[in-house]
Amino acid sequence: MKYYLGVDAGGSKTYTLVTDEHGHLIGKGHSGNGNHQLGVEQALRNITSSVAMALQQAGLTHSDIEYAFFGLAGADRPIDYTILRPLIGGLGFTNYGIDCDTMIALRAGTSQPFGVVLICGSGTNSAGKNRQGEFFQCGGFTYQFGDFGGGGTLAVEAFRSVIRSWDGRELPTMLTELLIKFLGYNSVQDMFDDFLDNNKSVPLHTTKLLFEAAEQGDEVACRILRVQGEELGKSAAAVIKRLKMEQETFQVVLAGSVIARGDGPFIHSYIEKAVREVASNATIVKLNVEPVVGAVWMAMEAAGNPVTIDVYEKLRTVSDYQTIQLLDKTRM
């Protein structure tokens, strides 16, 4: 029996799965930040911990793994790989591969070996691979380097819109009542003073309030989400043009909590419009499995073992980490 290991190491969490060659889930691991750009030592500890947990559950050692594949947030440029190759190489696997986490999300979202992926979670990123295997990443380097959005930016946009509405620079918005209730204040004045006096940051989960307000027709919330959708659409179009995929038939995979799980047309319709204008044969799909599944599939393929339909079907049920836990309990 051959065994494969996949890792999804992001800025807030690291997931690891171990499967056998038939796609049966036999080990799982989880930990915190795995992005070296947020701290190399912390990332190494968390990746090591997640991998160790999955191997222990599977009853295997590093030498039992046919191939391990790591999808790593922050694996963006050659300078990143000078850090990541020795970091991952020191974990003890004989055969392993490394790629940016965008690629495991793309692989998890489409059965084709090429396509485009848009990620909008705590931040944003976009990338693609064409039929010839050429790769291009657009964004993922923060607002200063051209990005807009993700949960971090959207949370701040919601907060500042409430402040602007309060002081008269913005339209009245339903976000005001939603935000002060969500953060536990009696008034905008109380919130303003507390955040300013204590140098507080806006919680990431504030982003969900934008969708709540937009569903009620709030103009301010709808405008913020429209800008996010348009920006993601521009990124997708840039990737498609750079890789000369305008005439191809492929999928644009939407990944990350803001667009993979967000409800309503407030972002998606603008992405679809931008994609249709440059690639009429492309289709938009939501990622409905955890990206770590894509890492497992890439491990199998890197070892020269094509992913069978049966393996696809087994692992496509892994739609979130809670599902991973349920599957594991069922197996036990």
mmCIF file with all atom_site columns, N, CA and C in Angstrom, residues 140-170:
data_model
loop_
_atom_site.group_PDB
_atom_site.id
_atom_site.type_symbol
_atom_site.label_atom_id
_atom_site.label_alt_id
_atom_site.label_comp_id
_atom_site.label_asym_id
_atom_site.label_entity_id
_atom_site.label_seq_id
_atom_site.pdbx_PDB_ins_code
_atom_site.Cartn_x
_atom_site.Cartn_y
_atom_site.Cartn_z
_atom_site.occupancy
_atom_site.B_iso_or_equiv
_atom_site.pdbx_formal_charge
_atom_site.auth_seq_id
_atom_site.auth_comp_id
_atom_site.auth_asym_id
_atom_site.auth_atom_id
_atom_site.pdbx_PDB_model_num
ATOM 1  N N  . GLY A 1 140 ? -1.323  39.291 -4.341 1.00 0.00 ? 140 GLY A N  1
ATOM 2  C CA . GLY A 1 140 ? -0.928  38.534 -3.162 1.00 0.00 ? 140 GLY A CA 1
ATOM 3  C C  . GLY A 1 140 ? 0.156   39.233 -2.353 1.00 0.00 ? 140 GLY A C  1
ATOM 4  N N  . PHE A 1 141 ? 0.400   40.513 -2.679 1.00 0.00 ? 141 PHE A N  1
ATOM 5  C CA . PHE A 1 141 ? 1.506   41.220 -2.034 1.00 0.00 ? 141 PHE A CA 1
ATOM 6  C C  . PHE A 1 141 ? 1.065   42.480 -1.278 1.00 0.00 ? 141 PHE A C  1
ATOM 7  N N  . THR A 1 142 ? -0.198  42.567 -0.914 1.00 0.00 ? 142 THR A N  1
ATOM 8  C CA . THR A 1 142 ? -0.776  43.661 -0.125 1.00 0.00 ? 142 THR A CA 1
ATOM 9  C C  . THR A 1 142 ? -1.163  44.870 -0.972 1.00 0.00 ? 142 THR A C  1
ATOM 10 N N  . TYR A 1 143 ? -1.899  45.761 -0.347 1.00 0.00 ? 143 TYR A N  1
ATOM 11 C CA . TYR A 1 143 ? -2.460  46.956 -0.993 1.00 0.00 ? 143 TYR A CA 1
ATOM 12 C C  . TYR A 1 143 ? -1.381  47.817 -1.642 1.00 0.00 ? 143 TYR A C  1
ATOM 13 N N  . GLN A 1 144 ? -0.256  47.977 -0.982 1.00 0.00 ? 144 GLN A N  1
ATOM 14 C CA . GLN A 1 144 ? 0.811   48.818 -1.513 1.00 0.00 ? 144 GLN A CA 1
ATOM 15 C C  . GLN A 1 144 ? 1.314   48.327 -2.864 1.00 0.00 ? 144 GLN A C  1
ATOM 16 N N  . PHE A 1 145 ? 1.203   47.019 -3.100 1.00 0.00 ? 145 PHE A N  1
ATOM 17 C CA . PHE A 1 145 ? 1.693   46.438 -4.346 1.00 0.00 ? 145 PHE A CA 1
ATOM 18 C C  . PHE A 1 145 ? 0.556   46.084 -5.305 1.00 0.00 ? 145 PHE A C  1
ATOM 19 N N  . GLY A 1 146 ? -0.586  46.751 -5.136 1.00 0.00 ? 146 GLY A N  1
ATOM 20 C CA . GLY A 1 146 ? -1.651  46.643 -6.123 1.00 0.00 ? 146 GLY A CA 1
ATOM 21 C C  . GLY A 1 146 ? -2.899  45.910 -5.724 1.00 0.00 ? 146 GLY A C  1
ATOM 22 N N  . ASP A 1 147 ? -2.898  45.226 -4.578 1.00 0.00 ? 147 ASP A N  1
ATOM 23 C CA . ASP A 1 147 ? -4.067  44.435 -4.183 1.00 0.00 ? 147 ASP A CA 1
ATOM 24 C C  . ASP A 1 147 ? -5.149  45.304 -3.543 1.00 0.00 ? 147 ASP A C  1
ATOM 25 N N  . PHE A 1 148 ? -6.363  44.798 -3.593 1.00 0.00 ? 148 PHE A N  1
ATOM 26 C CA . PHE A 1 148 ? -7.449  45.360 -2.791 1.00 0.00 ? 148 PHE A CA 1
ATOM 27 C C  . PHE A 1 148 ? -8.263  44.215 -2.231 1.00 0.00 ? 148 PHE A C  1
ATOM 28 N N  . GLY A 1 149 ? -8.578  44.294 -0.943 1.00 0.00 ? 149 GLY A N  1
ATOM 29 C CA . GLY A 1 149 ? -9.580  43.396 -0.400 1.00 0.00 ? 149 GLY A CA 1
ATOM 30 C C  . GLY A 1 149 ? -9.066  42.232 0.400  1.00 0.00 ? 149 GLY A C  1
ATOM 31 N N  . GLY A 1 150 ? -9.944  41.260 0.507  1.00 0.00 ? 150 GLY A N  1
ATOM 32 C CA . GLY A 1 150 ? -9.770  40.199 1.472  1.00 0.00 ? 150 GLY A CA 1
ATOM 33 C C  . GLY A 1 150 ? -10.436 40.613 2.762  1.00 0.00 ? 150 GLY A C  1
ATOM 34 N N  . GLY A 1 151 ? -10.608 39.655 3.668  1.00 0.00 ? 151 GLY A N  1
ATOM 35 C CA . GLY A 1 151 ? -11.326 39.928 4.897  1.00 0.00 ? 151 GLY A CA 1
ATOM 36 C C  . GLY A 1 151 ? -10.740 41.063 5.711  1.00 0.00 ? 151 GLY A C  1
ATOM 37 N N  . GLY A 1 152 ? -9.399  41.172 5.737  1.00 0.00 ? 152 GLY A N  1
ATOM 38 C CA . GLY A 1 152 ? -8.766  42.234 6.507  1.00 0.00 ? 152 GLY A CA 1
ATOM 39 C C  . GLY A 1 152 ? -9.142  43.610 6.002  1.00 0.00 ? 152 GLY A C  1
ATOM 40 N N  . THR A 1 153 ? -9.053  43.806 4.704  1.00 0.00 ? 153 THR A N  1
ATOM 41 C CA . THR A 1 153 ? -9.408  45.096 4.107  1.00 0.00 ? 153 THR A CA 1
ATOM 42 C C  . THR A 1 153 ? -10.895 45.370 4.216  1.00 0.00 ? 153 THR A C  1
ATOM 43 N N  . LEU A 1 154 ? -11.723 44.364 3.950  1.00 0.00 ? 154 LEU A N  1
ATOM 44 C CA . LEU A 1 154 ? -13.170 44.555 3.983  1.00 0.00 ? 154 LEU A CA 1
ATOM 45 C C  . LEU A 1 154 ? -13.661 44.903 5.383  1.00 0.00 ? 154 LEU A C  1
ATOM 46 N N  . ALA A 1 155 ? -13.045 44.299 6.396  1.00 0.00 ? 155 ALA A N  1
ATOM 47 C CA . ALA A 1 155 ? -13.419 44.624 7.776  1.00 0.00 ? 155 ALA A CA 1
ATOM 48 C C  . ALA A 1 155 ? -13.144 46.094 8.072  1.00 0.00 ? 155 ALA A C  1
ATOM 49 N N  . VAL A 1 156 ? -11.984 46.573 7.640  1.00 0.00 ? 156 VAL A N  1
ATOM 50 C CA . VAL A 1 156 ? -11.634 47.986 7.839  1.00 0.00 ? 156 VAL A CA 1
ATOM 51 C C  . VAL A 1 156 ? -12.574 48.888 7.047  1.00 0.00 ? 156 VAL A C  1
ATOM 52 N N  . GLU A 1 157 ? -12.923 48.492 5.819  1.00 0.00 ? 157 GLU A N  1
ATOM 53 C CA . GLU A 1 157 ? -13.838 49.281 5.001  1.00 0.00 ? 157 GLU A CA 1
ATOM 54 C C  . GLU A 1 157 ? -15.201 49.411 5.680  1.00 0.00 ? 157 GLU A C  1
ATOM 55 N N  . ALA A 1 158 ? -15.670 48.329 6.286  1.00 0.00 ? 158 ALA A N  1
ATOM 56 C CA . ALA A 1 158 ? -16.952 48.379 7.000  1.00 0.00 ? 158 ALA A CA 1
ATOM 57 C C  . ALA A 1 158 ? -16.850 49.331 8.187  1.00 0.00 ? 158 ALA A C  1
ATOM 58 N N  . PHE A 1 159 ? -15.777 49.227 8.940  1.00 0.00 ? 159 PHE A N  1
ATOM 59 C CA . PHE A 1 159 ? -15.575 50.063 10.131 1.00 0.00 ? 159 PHE A CA 1
ATOM 60 C C  . PHE A 1 159 ? -15.496 51.541 9.750  1.00 0.00 ? 159 PHE A C  1
ATOM 61 N N  . ARG A 1 160 ? -14.668 51.859 8.765  1.00 0.00 ? 160 ARG A N  1
ATOM 62 C CA . ARG A 1 160 ? -14.484 53.255 8.399  1.00 0.00 ? 160 ARG A CA 1
ATOM 63 C C  . ARG A 1 160 ? -15.739 53.849 7.769  1.00 0.00 ? 160 ARG A C  1
ATOM 64 N N  . SER A 1 161 ? -16.558 53.019 7.116  1.00 0.00 ? 161 SER A N  1
ATOM 65 C CA . SER A 1 161 ? -17.816 53.516 6.549  1.00 0.00 ? 161 SER A CA 1
ATOM 66 C C  . SER A 1 161 ? -18.780 53.938 7.648  1.00 0.00 ? 161 SER A C  1
ATOM 67 N N  . VAL A 1 162 ? -18.766 53.188 8.753  1.00 0.00 ? 162 VAL A N  1
ATOM 68 C CA . VAL A 1 162 ? -19.600 53.561 9.896  1.00 0.00 ? 162 VAL A CA 1
ATOM 69 C C  . VAL A 1 162 ? -19.120 54.884 10.488 1.00 0.00 ? 162 VAL A C  1
ATOM 70 N N  . ILE A 1 163 ? -17.812 55.046 10.633 1.00 0.00 ? 163 ILE A N  1
ATOM 71 C CA . ILE A 1 163 ? -17.260 56.297 11.145 1.00 0.00 ? 163 ILE A CA 1
ATOM 72 C C  . ILE A 1 163 ? -17.607 57.452 10.214 1.00 0.00 ? 163 ILE A C  1
ATOM 73 N N  . ARG A 1 164 ? -17.463 57.247 8.917  1.00 0.00 ? 164 ARG A N  1
ATOM 74 C CA . ARG A 1 164 ? -17.743 58.294 7.937  1.00 0.00 ? 164 ARG A CA 1
ATOM 75 C C  . ARG A 1 164 ? -19.226 58.659 7.899  1.00 0.00 ? 164 ARG A C  1
ATOM 76 N N  . SER A 1 165 ? -20.072 57.668 8.074  1.00 0.00 ? 165 SER A N  1
ATOM 77 C CA . SER A 1 165 ? -21.509 57.946 8.137  1.00 0.00 ? 165 SER A CA 1
ATOM 78 C C  . SER A 1 165 ? -21.850 58.748 9.391  1.00 0.00 ? 165 SER A C  1
ATOM 79 N N  . TRP A 1 166 ? -21.217 58.395 10.486 1.00 0.00 ? 166 TRP A N  1
ATOM 80 C CA . TRP A 1 166 ? -21.430 59.057 11.776 1.00 0.00 ? 166 TRP A CA 1
ATOM 81 C C  . TRP A 1 166 ? -21.014 60.525 11.747 1.00 0.00 ? 166 TRP A C  1
ATOM 82 N N  . ASP A 1 167 ? -19.869 60.806 11.063 1.00 0.00 ? 167 ASP A N  1
ATOM 83 C CA . ASP A 1 167 ? -19.399 62.194 11.058 1.00 0.00 ? 167 ASP A CA 1
ATOM 84 C C  . ASP A 1 167 ? -19.884 62.992 9.845  1.00 0.00 ? 167 ASP A C  1
ATOM 85 N N  . GLY A 1 168 ? -20.681 62.358 8.980  1.00 0.00 ? 168 GLY A N  1
ATOM 86 C CA . GLY A 1 168 ? -21.309 63.084 7.881  1.00 0.00 ? 168 GLY A CA 1
ATOM 87 C C  . GLY A 1 168 ? -20.638 62.984 6.536  1.00 0.00 ? 168 GLY A C  1
ATOM 88 N N  . ARG A 1 169 ? -19.595 62.163 6.411  1.00 0.00 ? 169 ARG A N  1
ATOM 89 C CA . ARG A 1 169 ? -18.897 62.027 5.123  1.00 0.00 ? 169 ARG A CA 1
ATOM 90 C C  . ARG A 1 169 ? -19.425 60.876 4.272  1.00 0.00 ? 169 ARG A C  1
ATOM 91 N N  . GLU A 1 170 ? -20.373 60.124 4.773  1.00 0.00 ? 170 GLU A N  1
ATOM 92 C CA . GLU A 1 170 ? -20.890 58.955 4.079  1.00 0.00 ? 170 GLU A CA 1
ATOM 93 C C  . GLU A 1 170 ? -22.392 58.884 4.274  1.00 0.00 ? 170 GLU A C  1
#
